[in-house]
PDB file of C-alpha atoms in Angstrom:
ATOM      1  CA  MET A   1      90.234  99.018  46.385  1.00  0.00           C
ATOM      2  CA  LEU A   2      91.463  96.100  48.472  1.00  0.00           C
ATOM      3  CA  LYS A   3      89.773  92.717  48.079  1.00  0.00           C
ATOM      4  CA  THR A   4      90.526  91.586  51.599  1.00  0.00           C
ATOM      5  CA  PRO A   5      88.551  92.083  54.802  1.00  0.00           C
ATOM      6  CA  LEU A   6      91.819  93.089  56.463  1.00  0.00           C
ATOM      7  CA  LEU A   7      92.155  96.887  56.367  1.00  0.00           C
ATOM      8  CA  HIS A   8      94.647  97.671  59.153  1.00  0.00           C
ATOM      9  CA  PRO A   9      97.455  99.572  57.339  1.00  0.00           C
ATOM     10  CA  GLN A  10     100.298  98.607  59.676  1.00  0.00           C
ATOM     11  CA  LEU A  11      99.281  94.945  59.675  1.00  0.00           C
ATOM     12  CA  LEU A  12      98.920  94.844  55.889  1.00  0.00           C
ATOM     13  CA  ALA A  13     102.386  96.402  55.499  1.00  0.00           C
ATOM     14  CA  ALA A  14     103.933  93.935  57.960  1.00  0.00           C
ATOM     15  CA  LEU A  15     102.332  90.990  56.147  1.00  0.00           C
ATOM     16  CA  ALA A  16     103.537  92.333  52.798  1.00  0.00           C
ATOM     17  CA  ARG A  17     107.105  92.318  54.156  1.00  0.00           C
ATOM     18  CA  SER A  18     106.721  88.705  55.314  1.00  0.00           C
ATOM     19  CA  GLY A  19     107.077  85.702  53.097  1.00  0.00           C
ATOM     20  CA  HIS A  20     106.882  81.930  52.926  1.00  0.00           C
ATOM     21  CA  GLY A  21     108.114  80.512  56.216  1.00  0.00           C
ATOM     22  CA  SER A  22     107.713  83.750  58.147  1.00  0.00           C
ATOM     23  CA  GLN A  23     105.650  83.457  61.283  1.00  0.00           C
ATOM     24  CA  ILE A  24     102.825  85.495  62.779  1.00  0.00           C
ATOM     25  CA  LEU A  25     102.118  85.373  66.505  1.00  0.00           C
ATOM     26  CA  LEU A  26      98.546  86.062  67.577  1.00  0.00           C
ATOM     27  CA  ALA A  27      99.101  86.725  71.269  1.00  0.00           C
ATOM     28  CA  ASP A  28      96.511  86.750  74.015  1.00  0.00           C
ATOM     29  CA  GLY A  29      96.278  89.543  76.558  1.00  0.00           C
ATOM     30  CA  ASN A  30      98.462  87.645  79.052  1.00  0.00           C
ATOM     31  CA  TYR A  31     101.397  87.207  76.666  1.00  0.00           C
ATOM     32  CA  PRO A  32     104.628  89.211  77.239  1.00  0.00           C
ATOM     33  CA  HIS A  33     104.300  91.063  73.918  1.00  0.00           C
ATOM     34  CA  SER A  34     107.491  93.113  74.179  1.00  0.00           C
ATOM     35  CA  THR A  35     109.850  90.438  75.503  1.00  0.00           C
ATOM     36  CA  GLY A  36     108.217  87.291  74.098  1.00  0.00           C
ATOM     37  CA  ALA A  37     109.273  87.872  70.486  1.00  0.00           C
ATOM     38  CA  PRO A  38     112.438  88.799  68.607  1.00  0.00           C
ATOM     39  CA  ALA A  39     113.298  92.502  68.528  1.00  0.00           C
ATOM     40  CA  SER A  40     113.025  92.400  64.731  1.00  0.00           C
ATOM     41  CA  ALA A  41     109.333  91.403  64.823  1.00  0.00           C
ATOM     42  CA  GLU A  42     106.793  94.108  64.139  1.00  0.00           C
ATOM     43  CA  LEU A  43     104.519  94.507  67.164  1.00  0.00           C
ATOM     44  CA  ILE A  44     100.982  95.504  66.261  1.00  0.00           C
ATOM     45  CA  HIS A  45      98.649  96.433  69.098  1.00  0.00           C
ATOM     46  CA  LEU A  46      95.051  95.383  68.517  1.00  0.00           C
ATOM     47  CA  ASN A  47      94.387  94.983  72.238  1.00  0.00           C
ATOM     48  CA  VAL A  48      91.778  97.725  72.380  1.00  0.00           C
ATOM     49  CA  ALA A  49      90.275  96.582  75.689  1.00  0.00           C
ATOM     50  CA  PRO A  50      89.969  93.293  77.581  1.00  0.00           C
ATOM     51  CA  GLY A  51      88.058  91.001  75.244  1.00  0.00           C
ATOM     52  CA  LEU A  52      88.537  93.290  72.222  1.00  0.00           C
ATOM     53  CA  LEU A  53      89.780  92.041  69.824  1.00  0.00           C
ATOM     54  CA  SER A  54      89.978  88.286  70.420  1.00  0.00           C
ATOM     55  CA  VAL A  55      92.362  85.920  68.655  1.00  0.00           C
ATOM     56  CA  PRO A  56      89.515  84.378  66.564  1.00  0.00           C
ATOM     57  CA  ASP A  57      88.347  87.905  65.613  1.00  0.00           C
ATOM     58  CA  VAL A  58      91.777  88.664  64.149  1.00  0.00           C
ATOM     59  CA  LEU A  59      92.335  85.190  62.705  1.00  0.00           C
ATOM     60  CA  GLY A  60      89.370  85.384  60.297  1.00  0.00           C
ATOM     61  CA  PRO A  61      90.515  88.405  58.252  1.00  0.00           C
ATOM     62  CA  LEU A  62      94.121  87.227  58.489  1.00  0.00           C
ATOM     63  CA  LEU A  63      93.216  83.895  56.863  1.00  0.00           C
ATOM     64  CA  ALA A  64      91.512  85.723  54.006  1.00  0.00           C
ATOM     65  CA  THR A  65      94.762  87.615  53.398  1.00  0.00           C
ATOM     66  CA  VAL A  66      97.656  85.138  53.771  1.00  0.00           C
ATOM     67  CA  PRO A  67      97.960  81.369  53.278  1.00  0.00           C
ATOM     68  CA  ILE A  68      98.835  79.402  56.417  1.00  0.00           C
ATOM     69  CA  GLU A  69     100.738  76.129  56.274  1.00  0.00           C
ATOM     70  CA  ALA A  70     101.262  75.326  59.966  1.00  0.00           C
ATOM     71  CA  ALA A  71     100.122  76.391  63.416  1.00  0.00           C
ATOM     72  CA  ALA A  72     101.596  76.062  66.888  1.00  0.00           C
ATOM     73  CA  ILE A  73      99.782  76.429  70.180  1.00  0.00           C
ATOM     74  CA  MET A  74     100.717  76.783  73.836  1.00  0.00           C
ATOM     75  CA  LEU A  75      99.573  73.768  75.857  1.00  0.00           C
ATOM     76  CA  THR A  76      97.984  74.242  79.267  1.00  0.00           C
ATOM     77  CA  ALA A  77      99.899  73.594  82.495  1.00  0.00           C
ATOM     78  CA  GLN A  78      98.354  70.100  82.433  1.00  0.00           C
ATOM     79  CA  GLY A  79      99.795  69.468  78.950  1.00  0.00           C
ATOM     80  CA  SER A  80      96.450  69.565  77.147  1.00  0.00           C
ATOM     81  CA  GLU A  81      94.972  71.864  74.522  1.00  0.00           C
ATOM     82  CA  ALA A  82      92.972  74.842  75.767  1.00  0.00           C
ATOM     83  CA  GLU A  83      89.287  74.874  74.760  1.00  0.00           C
ATOM     84  CA  ILE A  84      89.867  77.734  72.305  1.00  0.00           C
ATOM     85  CA  VAL A  85      92.080  75.494  70.149  1.00  0.00           C
ATOM     86  CA  ALA A  86      89.038  73.559  68.897  1.00  0.00           C
ATOM     87  CA  GLY A  87      87.862  76.790  67.263  1.00  0.00           C
ATOM     88  CA  TYR A  88      91.293  77.355  65.724  1.00  0.00           C
ATOM     89  CA  ARG A  89      91.170  73.876  64.221  1.00  0.00           C
ATOM     90  CA  GLN A  90      87.768  74.709  62.694  1.00  0.00           C
ATOM     91  CA  GLN A  91      89.114  77.960  61.240  1.00  0.00           C
ATOM     92  CA  LEU A  92      92.249  76.215  59.934  1.00  0.00           C
ATOM     93  CA  PRO A  93      91.039  72.933  58.381  1.00  0.00           C
ATOM     94  CA  GLY A  94      93.854  70.828  56.967  1.00  0.00           C
ATOM     95  CA  VAL A  95      96.570  72.794  58.791  1.00  0.00           C
ATOM     96  CA  ALA A  96      98.996  70.794  60.941  1.00  0.00           C
ATOM     97  CA  PHE A  97      99.137  71.848  64.611  1.00  0.00           C
ATOM     98  CA  THR A  98     102.050  71.480  67.005  1.00  0.00           C
ATOM     99  CA  GLY A  99     101.608  71.872  70.749  1.00  0.00           C
ATOM    100  CA  TYR A 100     104.366  73.293  72.950  1.00  0.00           C
ATOM    101  CA  GLU A 101     104.561  73.500  76.715  1.00  0.00           C
ATOM    102  CA  ARG A 102     104.591  77.109  77.891  1.00  0.00           C
ATOM    103  CA  PHE A 103     108.341  77.805  77.966  1.00  0.00           C
ATOM    104  CA  ALA A 104     109.002  75.907  74.728  1.00  0.00           C
ATOM    105  CA  PHE A 105     106.282  78.046  73.103  1.00  0.00           C
ATOM    106  CA  TYR A 106     107.995  81.225  74.342  1.00  0.00           C
ATOM    107  CA  GLU A 107     111.259  79.943  72.844  1.00  0.00           C
ATOM    108  CA  ALA A 108     109.563  79.207  69.496  1.00  0.00           C
ATOM    109  CA  ALA A 109     107.942  82.668  69.486  1.00  0.00           C
ATOM    110  CA  ARG A 110     111.337  84.334  70.014  1.00  0.00           C
ATOM    111  CA  ARG A 111     112.895  82.795  66.898  1.00  0.00           C
ATOM    112  CA  LYS A 112     114.026  85.142  64.143  1.00  0.00           C
ATOM    113  CA  ASP A 113     111.341  83.766  61.776  1.00  0.00           C
ATOM    114  CA  VAL A 114     108.627  85.517  63.798  1.00  0.00           C
ATOM    115  CA  ALA A 115     108.011  88.613  61.689  1.00  0.00           C
ATOM    116  CA  VAL A 116     104.753  89.909  63.142  1.00  0.00           C
ATOM    117  CA  VAL A 117     103.339  89.905  66.679  1.00  0.00           C
ATOM    118  CA  ILE A 118      99.700  90.882  67.029  1.00  0.00           C
ATOM    119  CA  ALA A 119      98.693  91.789  70.575  1.00  0.00           C
ATOM    120  CA  THR A 120      95.017  91.011  71.061  1.00  0.00           C
ATOM    121  CA  GLY A 121      92.631  91.630  73.934  1.00  0.00           C
ATOM    122  CA  GLU A 122      91.947  87.889  74.206  1.00  0.00           C
ATOM    123  CA  GLN A 123      91.264  87.032  77.859  1.00  0.00           C
ATOM    124  CA  ARG A 124      91.249  83.239  77.653  1.00  0.00           C
ATOM    125  CA  GLN A 125      94.469  81.686  78.895  1.00  0.00           C
ATOM    126  CA  TYR A 126      96.677  79.646  76.557  1.00  0.00           C
ATOM    127  CA  ALA A 127      95.043  81.291  73.523  1.00  0.00           C
ATOM    128  CA  ASN A 128      98.335  82.136  71.785  1.00  0.00           C
ATOM    129  CA  LEU A 129      98.629  80.996  68.188  1.00  0.00           C
ATOM    130  CA  LEU A 130     101.834  80.927  66.136  1.00  0.00           C
ATOM    131  CA  LEU A 131     101.159  80.705  62.415  1.00  0.00           C
ATOM    132  CA  THR A 132     103.573  79.881  59.587  1.00  0.00           C
ATOM    133  CA  ILE A 133     102.891  81.596  56.284  1.00  0.00           C
ATOM    134  CA  GLY A 134     102.623  79.228  53.328  1.00  0.00           C
ATOM    135  CA  VAL A 135     102.493  79.787  49.591  1.00  0.00           C
ATOM    136  CA  GLN A 136      99.517  80.731  47.415  1.00  0.00           C
ATOM    137  CA  LYS A 137      97.926  77.748  45.709  1.00  0.00           C
TER     138      LYS A 137
END
């Protein structure tokens, strides 16, 4: 029996194939899931319906499964952090955050290190979160 709250078979398999330095993109419902990531990334659809599942809903079980060493966010058009980022910071204490303007974020999310893209039903804008997998402590 698994000792993780994460039970999604495809997501568990994709995470198992990832390693230190690989990245996971938790994408909101507005993100271009098919074109906004490298072709080699595994695209996992958890966007059941608008609002289901949200990025924080997916982040919780993900954090119980893999260590995270860094996070990147998409800044708003005004260059500030979206309100949702405060919740990410609470869920990821001690993790360094980098903010990218929209097109720089898209560029970062298309790098070959992005191994997994999780499409969520998150409706809040600028809710995308790019996580770097760390090492077990």
